[in-house]
XYZ file of C-alpha atoms in Angstrom:
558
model
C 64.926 76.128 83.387
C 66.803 73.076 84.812
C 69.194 73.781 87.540
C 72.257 73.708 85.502
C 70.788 76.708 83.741
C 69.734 79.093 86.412
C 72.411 78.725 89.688
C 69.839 80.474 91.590
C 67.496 77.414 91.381
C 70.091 75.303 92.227
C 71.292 77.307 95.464
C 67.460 78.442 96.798
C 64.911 76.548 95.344
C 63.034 76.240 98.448
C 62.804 79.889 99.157
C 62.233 80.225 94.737
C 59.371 77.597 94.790
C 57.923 77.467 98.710
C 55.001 75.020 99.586
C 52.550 77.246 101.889
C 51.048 75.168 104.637
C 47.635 74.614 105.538
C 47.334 78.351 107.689
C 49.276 80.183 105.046
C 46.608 79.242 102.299
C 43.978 80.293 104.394
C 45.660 83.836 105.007
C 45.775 84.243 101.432
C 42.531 82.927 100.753
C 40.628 86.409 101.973
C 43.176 88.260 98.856
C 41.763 86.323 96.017
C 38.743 84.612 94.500
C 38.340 80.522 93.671
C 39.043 79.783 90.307
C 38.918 76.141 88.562
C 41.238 74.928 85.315
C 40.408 71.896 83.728
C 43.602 69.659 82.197
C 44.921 71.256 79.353
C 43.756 74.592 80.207
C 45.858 77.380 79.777
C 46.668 79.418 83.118
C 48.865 81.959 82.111
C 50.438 82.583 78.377
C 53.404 84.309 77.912
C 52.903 87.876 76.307
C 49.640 88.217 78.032
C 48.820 90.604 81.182
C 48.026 87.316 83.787
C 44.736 87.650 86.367
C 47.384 87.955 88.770
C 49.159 85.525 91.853
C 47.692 82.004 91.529
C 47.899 80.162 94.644
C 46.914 76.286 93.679
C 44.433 74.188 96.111
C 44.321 71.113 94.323
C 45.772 69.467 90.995
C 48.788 70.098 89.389
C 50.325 73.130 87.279
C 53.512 73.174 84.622
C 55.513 76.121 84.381
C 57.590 76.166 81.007
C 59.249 79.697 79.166
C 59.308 79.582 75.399
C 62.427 78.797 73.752
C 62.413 78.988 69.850
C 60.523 76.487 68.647
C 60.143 74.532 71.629
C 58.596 75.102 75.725
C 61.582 74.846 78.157
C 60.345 73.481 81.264
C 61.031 75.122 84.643
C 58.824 73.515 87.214
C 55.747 71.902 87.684
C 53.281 73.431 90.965
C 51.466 71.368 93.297
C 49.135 71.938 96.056
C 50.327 74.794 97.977
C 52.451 76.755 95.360
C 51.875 79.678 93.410
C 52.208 80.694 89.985
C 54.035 84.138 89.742
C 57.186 86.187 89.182
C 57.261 90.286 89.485
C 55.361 90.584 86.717
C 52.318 89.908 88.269
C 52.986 92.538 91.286
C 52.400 95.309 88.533
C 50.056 93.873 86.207
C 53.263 93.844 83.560
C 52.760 90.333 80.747
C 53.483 87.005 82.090
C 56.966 86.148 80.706
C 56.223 82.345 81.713
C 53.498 79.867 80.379
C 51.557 77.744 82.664
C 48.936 74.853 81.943
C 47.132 72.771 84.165
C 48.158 69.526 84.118
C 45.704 67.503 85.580
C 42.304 69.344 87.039
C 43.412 72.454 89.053
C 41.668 74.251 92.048
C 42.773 77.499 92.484
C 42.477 81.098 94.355
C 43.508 84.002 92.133
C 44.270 87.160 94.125
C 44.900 89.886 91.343
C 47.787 92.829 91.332
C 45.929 95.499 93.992
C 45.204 92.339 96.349
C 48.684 91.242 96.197
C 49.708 94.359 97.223
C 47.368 94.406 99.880
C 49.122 90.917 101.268
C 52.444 92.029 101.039
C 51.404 95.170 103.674
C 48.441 93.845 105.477
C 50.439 89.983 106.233
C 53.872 90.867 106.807
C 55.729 87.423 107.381
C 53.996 85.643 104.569
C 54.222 89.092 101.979
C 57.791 88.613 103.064
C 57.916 85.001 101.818
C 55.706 85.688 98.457
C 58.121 89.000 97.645
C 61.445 86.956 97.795
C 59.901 83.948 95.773
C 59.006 86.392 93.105
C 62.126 88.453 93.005
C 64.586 85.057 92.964
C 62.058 83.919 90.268
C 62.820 86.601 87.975
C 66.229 86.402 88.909
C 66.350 82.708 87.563
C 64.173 84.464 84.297
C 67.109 86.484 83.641
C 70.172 83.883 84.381
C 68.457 81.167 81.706
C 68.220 84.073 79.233
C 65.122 82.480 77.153
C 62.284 84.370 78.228
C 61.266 87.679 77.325
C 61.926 89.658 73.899
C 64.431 88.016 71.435
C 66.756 90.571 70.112
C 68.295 89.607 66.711
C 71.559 91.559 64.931
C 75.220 91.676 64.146
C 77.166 91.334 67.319
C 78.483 95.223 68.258
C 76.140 96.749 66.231
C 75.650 100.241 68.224
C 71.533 99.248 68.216
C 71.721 96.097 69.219
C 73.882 97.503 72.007
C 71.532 100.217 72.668
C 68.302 97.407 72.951
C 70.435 95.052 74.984
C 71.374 98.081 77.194
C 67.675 99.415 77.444
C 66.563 96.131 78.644
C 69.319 94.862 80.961
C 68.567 98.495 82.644
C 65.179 97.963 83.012
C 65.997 94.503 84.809
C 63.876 92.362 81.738
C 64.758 89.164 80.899
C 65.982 88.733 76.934
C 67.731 86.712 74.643
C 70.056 88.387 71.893
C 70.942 86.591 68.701
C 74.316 86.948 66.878
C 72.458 87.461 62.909
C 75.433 86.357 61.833
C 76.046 82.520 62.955
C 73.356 81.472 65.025
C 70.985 79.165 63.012
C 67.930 79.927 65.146
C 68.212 83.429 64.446
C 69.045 82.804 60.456
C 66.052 80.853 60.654
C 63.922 83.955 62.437
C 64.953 86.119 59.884
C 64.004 84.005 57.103
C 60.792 82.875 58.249
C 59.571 86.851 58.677
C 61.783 87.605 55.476
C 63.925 90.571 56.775
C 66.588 92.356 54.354
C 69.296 91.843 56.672
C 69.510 95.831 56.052
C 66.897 96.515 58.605
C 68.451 94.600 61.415
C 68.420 94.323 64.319
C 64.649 93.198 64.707
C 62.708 92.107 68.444
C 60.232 89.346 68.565
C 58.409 90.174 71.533
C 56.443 87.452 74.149
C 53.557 88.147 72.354
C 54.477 87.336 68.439
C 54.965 90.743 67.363
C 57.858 91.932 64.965
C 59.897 95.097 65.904
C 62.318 96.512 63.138
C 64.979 98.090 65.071
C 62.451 99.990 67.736
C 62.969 102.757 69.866
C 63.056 102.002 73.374
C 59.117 103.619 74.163
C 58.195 101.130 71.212
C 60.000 98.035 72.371
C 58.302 99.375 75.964
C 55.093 99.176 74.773
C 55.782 95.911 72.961
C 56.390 93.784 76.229
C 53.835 95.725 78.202
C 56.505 97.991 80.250
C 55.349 100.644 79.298
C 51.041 101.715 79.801
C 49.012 104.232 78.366
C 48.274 106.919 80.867
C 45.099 107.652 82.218
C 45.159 111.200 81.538
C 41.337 111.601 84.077
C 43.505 110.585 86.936
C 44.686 113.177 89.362
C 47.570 111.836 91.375
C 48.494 113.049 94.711
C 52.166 113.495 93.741
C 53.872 112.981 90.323
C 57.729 112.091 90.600
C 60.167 113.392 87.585
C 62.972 110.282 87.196
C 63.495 107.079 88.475
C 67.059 107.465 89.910
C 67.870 107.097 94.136
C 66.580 110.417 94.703
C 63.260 109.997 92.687
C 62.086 106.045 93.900
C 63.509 106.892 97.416
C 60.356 109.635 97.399
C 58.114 107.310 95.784
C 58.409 104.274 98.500
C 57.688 106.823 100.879
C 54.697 108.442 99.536
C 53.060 105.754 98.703
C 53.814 104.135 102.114
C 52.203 106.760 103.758
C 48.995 106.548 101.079
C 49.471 109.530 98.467
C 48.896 108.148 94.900
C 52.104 108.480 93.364
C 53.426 107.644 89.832
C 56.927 107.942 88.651
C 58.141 109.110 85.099
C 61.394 108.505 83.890
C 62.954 109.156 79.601
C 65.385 106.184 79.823
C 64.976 103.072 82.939
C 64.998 103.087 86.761
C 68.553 103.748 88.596
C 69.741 106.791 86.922
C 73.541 107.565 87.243
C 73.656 105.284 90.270
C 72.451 102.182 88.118
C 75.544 102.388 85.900
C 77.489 101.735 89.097
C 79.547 98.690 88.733
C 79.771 98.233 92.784
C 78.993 100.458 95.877
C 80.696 100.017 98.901
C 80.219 102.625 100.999
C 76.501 102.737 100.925
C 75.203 102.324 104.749
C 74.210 98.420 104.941
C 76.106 97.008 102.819
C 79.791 96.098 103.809
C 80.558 93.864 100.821
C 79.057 96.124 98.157
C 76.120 96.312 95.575
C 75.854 96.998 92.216
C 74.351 100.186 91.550
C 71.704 97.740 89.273
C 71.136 95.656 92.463
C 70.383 98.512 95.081
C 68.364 99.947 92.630
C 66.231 97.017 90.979
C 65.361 96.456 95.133
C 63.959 100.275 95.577
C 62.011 99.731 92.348
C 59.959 97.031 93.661
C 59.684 98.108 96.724
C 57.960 100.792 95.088
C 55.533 98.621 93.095
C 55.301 96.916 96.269
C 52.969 99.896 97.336
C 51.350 100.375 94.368
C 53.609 103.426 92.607
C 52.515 103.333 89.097
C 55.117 103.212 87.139
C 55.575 105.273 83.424
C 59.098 104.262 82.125
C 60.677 105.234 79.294
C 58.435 108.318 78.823
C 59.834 111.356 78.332
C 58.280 114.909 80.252
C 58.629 117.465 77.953
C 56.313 119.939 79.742
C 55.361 121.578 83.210
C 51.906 123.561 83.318
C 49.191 124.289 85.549
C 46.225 122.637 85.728
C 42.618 122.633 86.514
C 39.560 120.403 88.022
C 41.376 118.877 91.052
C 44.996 118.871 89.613
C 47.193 121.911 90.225
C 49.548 120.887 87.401
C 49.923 118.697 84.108
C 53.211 117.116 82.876
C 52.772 116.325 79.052
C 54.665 113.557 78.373
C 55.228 110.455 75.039
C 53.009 111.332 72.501
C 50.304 113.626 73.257
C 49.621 112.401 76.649
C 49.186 114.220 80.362
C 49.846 113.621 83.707
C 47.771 115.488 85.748
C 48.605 115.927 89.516
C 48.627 118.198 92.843
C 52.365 118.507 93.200
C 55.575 117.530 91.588
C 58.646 116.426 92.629
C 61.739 116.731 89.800
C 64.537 114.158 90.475
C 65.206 114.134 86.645
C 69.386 114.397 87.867
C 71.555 114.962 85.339
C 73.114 113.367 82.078
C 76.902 112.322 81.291
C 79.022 115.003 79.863
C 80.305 114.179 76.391
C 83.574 114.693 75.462
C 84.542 117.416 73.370
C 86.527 115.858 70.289
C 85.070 116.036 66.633
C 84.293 113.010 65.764
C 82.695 111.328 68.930
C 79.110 110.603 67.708
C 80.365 108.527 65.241
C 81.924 106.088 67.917
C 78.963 106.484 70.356
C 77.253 103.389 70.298
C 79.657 101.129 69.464
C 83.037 101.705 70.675
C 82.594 104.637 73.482
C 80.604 103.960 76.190
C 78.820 105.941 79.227
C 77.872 102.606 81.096
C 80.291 99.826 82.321
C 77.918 96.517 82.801
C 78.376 93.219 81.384
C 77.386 93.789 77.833
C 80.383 96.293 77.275
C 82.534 94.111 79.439
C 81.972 91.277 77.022
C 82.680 93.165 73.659
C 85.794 94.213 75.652
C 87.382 90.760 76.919
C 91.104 90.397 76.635
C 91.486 94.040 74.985
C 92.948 97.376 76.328
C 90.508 99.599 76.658
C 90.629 103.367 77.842
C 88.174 105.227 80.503
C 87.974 109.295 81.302
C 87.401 110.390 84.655
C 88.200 110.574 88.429
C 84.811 110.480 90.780
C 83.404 107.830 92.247
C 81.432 106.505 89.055
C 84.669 105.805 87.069
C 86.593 104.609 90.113
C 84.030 101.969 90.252
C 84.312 101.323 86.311
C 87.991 101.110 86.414
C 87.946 98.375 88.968
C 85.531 96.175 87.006
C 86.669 96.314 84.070
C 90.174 95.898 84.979
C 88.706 91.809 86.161
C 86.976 91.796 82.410
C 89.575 93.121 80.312
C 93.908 92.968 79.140
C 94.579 96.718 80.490
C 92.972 99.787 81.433
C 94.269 103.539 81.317
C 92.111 105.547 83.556
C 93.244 109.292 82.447
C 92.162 111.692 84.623
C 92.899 115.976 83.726
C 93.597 116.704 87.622
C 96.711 116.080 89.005
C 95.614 113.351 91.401
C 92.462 110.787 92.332
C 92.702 111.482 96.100
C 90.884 115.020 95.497
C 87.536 113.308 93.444
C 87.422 109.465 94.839
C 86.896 108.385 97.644
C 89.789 106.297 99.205
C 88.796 102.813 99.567
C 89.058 103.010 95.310
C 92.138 105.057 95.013
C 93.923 102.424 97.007
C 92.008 99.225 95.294
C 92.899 100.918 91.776
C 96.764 101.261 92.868
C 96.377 97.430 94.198
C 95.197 96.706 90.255
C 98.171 95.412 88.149
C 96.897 95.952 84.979
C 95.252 99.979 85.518
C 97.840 102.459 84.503
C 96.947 106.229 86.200
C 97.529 108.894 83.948
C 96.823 112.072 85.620
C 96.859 116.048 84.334
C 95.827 113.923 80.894
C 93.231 114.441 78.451
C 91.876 112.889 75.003
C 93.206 115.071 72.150
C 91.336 112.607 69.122
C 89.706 109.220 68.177
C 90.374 107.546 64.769
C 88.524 104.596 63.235
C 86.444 103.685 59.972
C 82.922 103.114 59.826
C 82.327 103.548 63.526
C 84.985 101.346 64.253
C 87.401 102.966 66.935
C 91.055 102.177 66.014
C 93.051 104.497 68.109
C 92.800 107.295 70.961
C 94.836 110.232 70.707
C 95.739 111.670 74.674
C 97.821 114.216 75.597
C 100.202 115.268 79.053
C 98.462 118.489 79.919
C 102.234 119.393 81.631
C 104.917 118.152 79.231
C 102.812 118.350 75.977
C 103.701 114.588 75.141
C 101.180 113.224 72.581
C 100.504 109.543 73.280
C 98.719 106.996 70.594
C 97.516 103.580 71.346
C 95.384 101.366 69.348
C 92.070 100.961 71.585
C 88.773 100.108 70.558
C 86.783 100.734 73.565
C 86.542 103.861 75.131
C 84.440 104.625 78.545
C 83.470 108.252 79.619
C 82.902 109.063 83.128
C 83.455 112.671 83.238
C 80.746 114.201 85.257
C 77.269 115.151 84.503
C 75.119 118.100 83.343
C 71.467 118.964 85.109
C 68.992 117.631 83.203
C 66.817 120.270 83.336
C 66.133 121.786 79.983
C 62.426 120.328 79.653
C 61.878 123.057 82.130
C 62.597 125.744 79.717
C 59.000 127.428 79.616
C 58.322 126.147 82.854
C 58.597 129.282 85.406
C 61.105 127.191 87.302
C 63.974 128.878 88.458
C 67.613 127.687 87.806
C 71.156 128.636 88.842
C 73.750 129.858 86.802
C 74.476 126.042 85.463
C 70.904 125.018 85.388
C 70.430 123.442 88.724
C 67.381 123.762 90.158
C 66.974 126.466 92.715
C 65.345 126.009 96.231
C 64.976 126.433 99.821
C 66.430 129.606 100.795
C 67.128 130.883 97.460
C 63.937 131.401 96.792
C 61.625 133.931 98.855
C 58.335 132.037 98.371
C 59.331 128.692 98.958
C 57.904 127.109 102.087
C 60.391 124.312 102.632
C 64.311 123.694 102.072
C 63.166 121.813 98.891
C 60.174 123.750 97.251
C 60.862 125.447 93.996
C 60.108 128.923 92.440
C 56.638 127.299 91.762
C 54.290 126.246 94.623
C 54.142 122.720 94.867
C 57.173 121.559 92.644
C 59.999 120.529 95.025
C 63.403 119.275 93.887
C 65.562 116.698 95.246
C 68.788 114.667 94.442
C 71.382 115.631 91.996
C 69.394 118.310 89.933
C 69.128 120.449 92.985
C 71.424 123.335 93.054
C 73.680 122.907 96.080
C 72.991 118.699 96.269
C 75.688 116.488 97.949
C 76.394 114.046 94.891
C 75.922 110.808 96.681
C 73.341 108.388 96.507
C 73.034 108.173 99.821
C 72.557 111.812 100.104
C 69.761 111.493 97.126
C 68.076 108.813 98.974
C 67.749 111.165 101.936
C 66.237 114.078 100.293
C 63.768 111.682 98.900
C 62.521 110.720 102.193
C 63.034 114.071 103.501
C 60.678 115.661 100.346
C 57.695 113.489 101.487
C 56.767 115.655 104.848
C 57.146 118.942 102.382
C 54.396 117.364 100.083
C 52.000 116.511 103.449
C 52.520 119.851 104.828
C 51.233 121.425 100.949
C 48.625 119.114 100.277
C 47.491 119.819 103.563
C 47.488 123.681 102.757
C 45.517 122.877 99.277
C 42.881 121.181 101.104
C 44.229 117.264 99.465
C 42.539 114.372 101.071
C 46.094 113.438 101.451
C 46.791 112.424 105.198
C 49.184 114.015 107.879
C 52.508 113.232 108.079
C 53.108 110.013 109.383
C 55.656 109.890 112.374
């Protein structure tokens, strides 16, 4: 990874690659144990779980990421570096290979250690936490490491595996099956029918034909078997604002905590192409940004992290654990109390033939994989909140034209302001209010043309678009909790507080112990920075129960 190929490298190496001095290393020394490497020795491989953060004493250590066919170098370590990106904070496969160069001296301190640095040695955890965050960053700018993903460009599954894994903020590489030699050569060399594309070849060697996300999970090490004699102090339903806001704060103050989530970490608010008025941020952050930084901060405390797995059950438990979630295939989380921040899921538009676009050419997400298929095209997008405002705006610097049709009768009563006036200040968005979608036509899963209609005048208009993007609201997700004894509103919201006569707190459920927070809680604000509130908020509600079941779990901390 030379500097011309990640621009973070180039712009903060030194805070990327820092040299410790002489007091630092012996901070860190108390974390780890010695280790020795002689030259040629392999110190981490790609594809492989690594012993952990390697801070080097002596000798010298190459860091290169596999290309195909070939090692790409990135750096080479000396004496006072470490070897070490966010994978190692969570025990996750190296997605970098390292080799000693010459004979190497080292101190290995191991996931649970580093953990322990990052609380117990502020300043220096400080340093070590950015160095591995802009090191990943650099992972995913070169876009060489990690899983290869190999298929027809547009093809709705390649777009789905491309999605999955930008989401979950993994570095990847994605091969056009078509043109690119390397990836004719892939294909030929594990003799595919070109039929059961699109294939991964993860870090580790393995062939995936067209995987489901839990597979491709499980491929690259994201995703862990669950250690179903574990009782956890608190077990956290999604990975959206509301549900890792709640897990940096329980496992700040000490509960064991692990976090479940069916698709990647950021929920809604991840799809949001920029956030401006989020407290703290006057220029704006992507909704991916804001909420790639709450998911390690969660790792950073040790939340254990089960993602994409899929709850399908609530039910009460016994020996030590009050309930059990059963979850993938056949497995249980058992713990004292739950929190559901499972949110909700986009609305779907109701026109005949939409699944046969979905995929492909209509799109719930507006990141930088739809904005490329999109380039220099006209492209349509349903909706007035906040979420398509936001959509709108980017797209609009990605694409020919975009017709934002809305079925009010005006933005000002969904949007906030700051993007009703920076979507009037956009040349090429045309408003189309009191409008709806009346059809889609295209061949093969190919959109061609989108069908909308004036809602007032009746005026059927037909223009020849190929992309489509739906932002029209969301549903609760709650119908997991079907035979769960959880109690819902008339539209499936979760039900707390005051509507219920046994709960003891504003966010405790029909069931003792189950709280729910963020957007699948009936009477929510809708904001992310109203989610991220409640999940602080839940954290003194679990104390005060554990306390009252007789947990080891500590007191609220003040």
């Amino acid at each position: 990874m030379a500097p011309s190929v990640s621009p973070t490298i180039a712009a903060r190496r030194d805070q990327m690659f820092p040299i410790l001095g002489d007091a630092d290393v012996e901070r860190m020394r108390r974390f780890g144990e010695a280790r020795t490497y002689a030259a040629g020795d392999p110190v981490v491989t790609a594809g492989e779980v690594s012993p952990g953060l390697i801070l080097i004493l002596s000798g010298k250590v190459a860091i290169t990421q596999a290309s195909i066919g070939s090692r790409e170098p990135i750096i080479t370590h000396g004496p006072g570096n470490f070897v070490g990106e966010l994978a190692q904070l969570s025990s996750r496969p190296s997605l970098v290979n390292a080799e000693a160069v010459e004979p190497v001296e080292a101190v290995v301190i191991p996931s649970q250690r580093l953990r322990d640095l990052m609380v117990q040695e502020a300043n220096l955890g400080e340093r070590v936490m950015r160095a591995l965050i802009l090191r990943r960053v650099g992972l995913l700018e070169s876009g060489i490491s990690g899983p290869i993903v190999i298929g027809p460009p547009g093809n709705g599954d390649v777009l789905r595996l491309q999605g999955f894994l930008a989401r979950s903020g993994q570095p990847h590489r994605a091969l056009d099956s078509d043109s690119d030699p390397c990836a004719k050569t892939l294909i030929e060399r594990f003799h595919v029918d070109p039929h059961h594309l699109p294939i991964v070849l993860c870090p580790s060697g393995k062939l995936l034909h067209n995987p489901g996300e839990s597979d491709l999970a499980r491929c690259i090490g994201l995703l862990r078997p669950v250690d179903a004699s574990k009782v956890y102090d608190v077990a956290i339903v999604g990975a959206g604002p509301a549900g890792l806001a709640a897990a940096v704060y329980a496992a700040s103050e000490g509960l064991s905590t692990i976090v479940l989530d069916c698709r990647a970490f950021g929920g809604q608010a991840g799809a949001s192409a920029r956030i401006e008025n989020y407290l703290g941020f006057p220029t704006g952050i992507t909704g991916m940004a804001l909420m790639a930084r709450a998911y390690n901060q969660a790792q950073k405390f040790g939340v254990e992290m089960v993602i994409p797995d899929e709850v399908k059950l609530l039910g009460a438990a016994g020996d030590g654990a009050r309930y059990q979630l059963a979850v993938g295939d056949g497995e249980t989380v058992r713990t004292r109390s739950v929190v559901i921040a499972s949110g909700a899921r986009y609305r779907r538009l109701d026109v005949a033939n939409l699944a046969a676009f979905e995929g492909t050419c209509v799109h719930y997400w507006a990141s930088p994989i739809e904005a490329r298929l999109c380039g220099g095209q006209e492209v349509a997008l349903v909706g007035a909140g906040n979420s398509a405002g936001q959509a709108a705006v980017y797209l609009a610097s990605q694409v020919r034209k975009v017709a934002l049709l809305a079925r009010g009768g005006n933005l000002e009563a969904s949007m906030s302001r700051y993007l009703v006036e920076r979507i009037r200040a956009q040349p090429n968005i045309e408003v189309l209010t009191g409008t709806e979608i009346e059809a889609l036509d295209g061949e093969e899963g190919n959109l061609a043309t989108v069908r909308w209609r004036d809602r007032s005048s009746g005026a059927v208009t037909t223009r020849p678009i190929r992309h489509l993007f739906l932002f029209i609201g969301a549903e609760p997700n709650t119908d997991w909790l079907a035979q769960s004894d959880v109690a819902l509103d008339a539209r499936g919201f979760i039900r707390t507080g005051s509507d219920i006569a046994t709960a003891n707190s504003g966010m405790e459920t029909s069931r003792s112990g189950v709280f729910a927070i963020g957007d699948v809680r009936s009477g929510s604000v809708k904001r992310v920075a109203a989610a991220v509130g409640e999940g602080a908020q839940v954290v003194a509600a679990l104390h005060a129960f554990l306390a009252r079941e007789g947990s080891p779990a500590d007191a609220p901390k003040v």
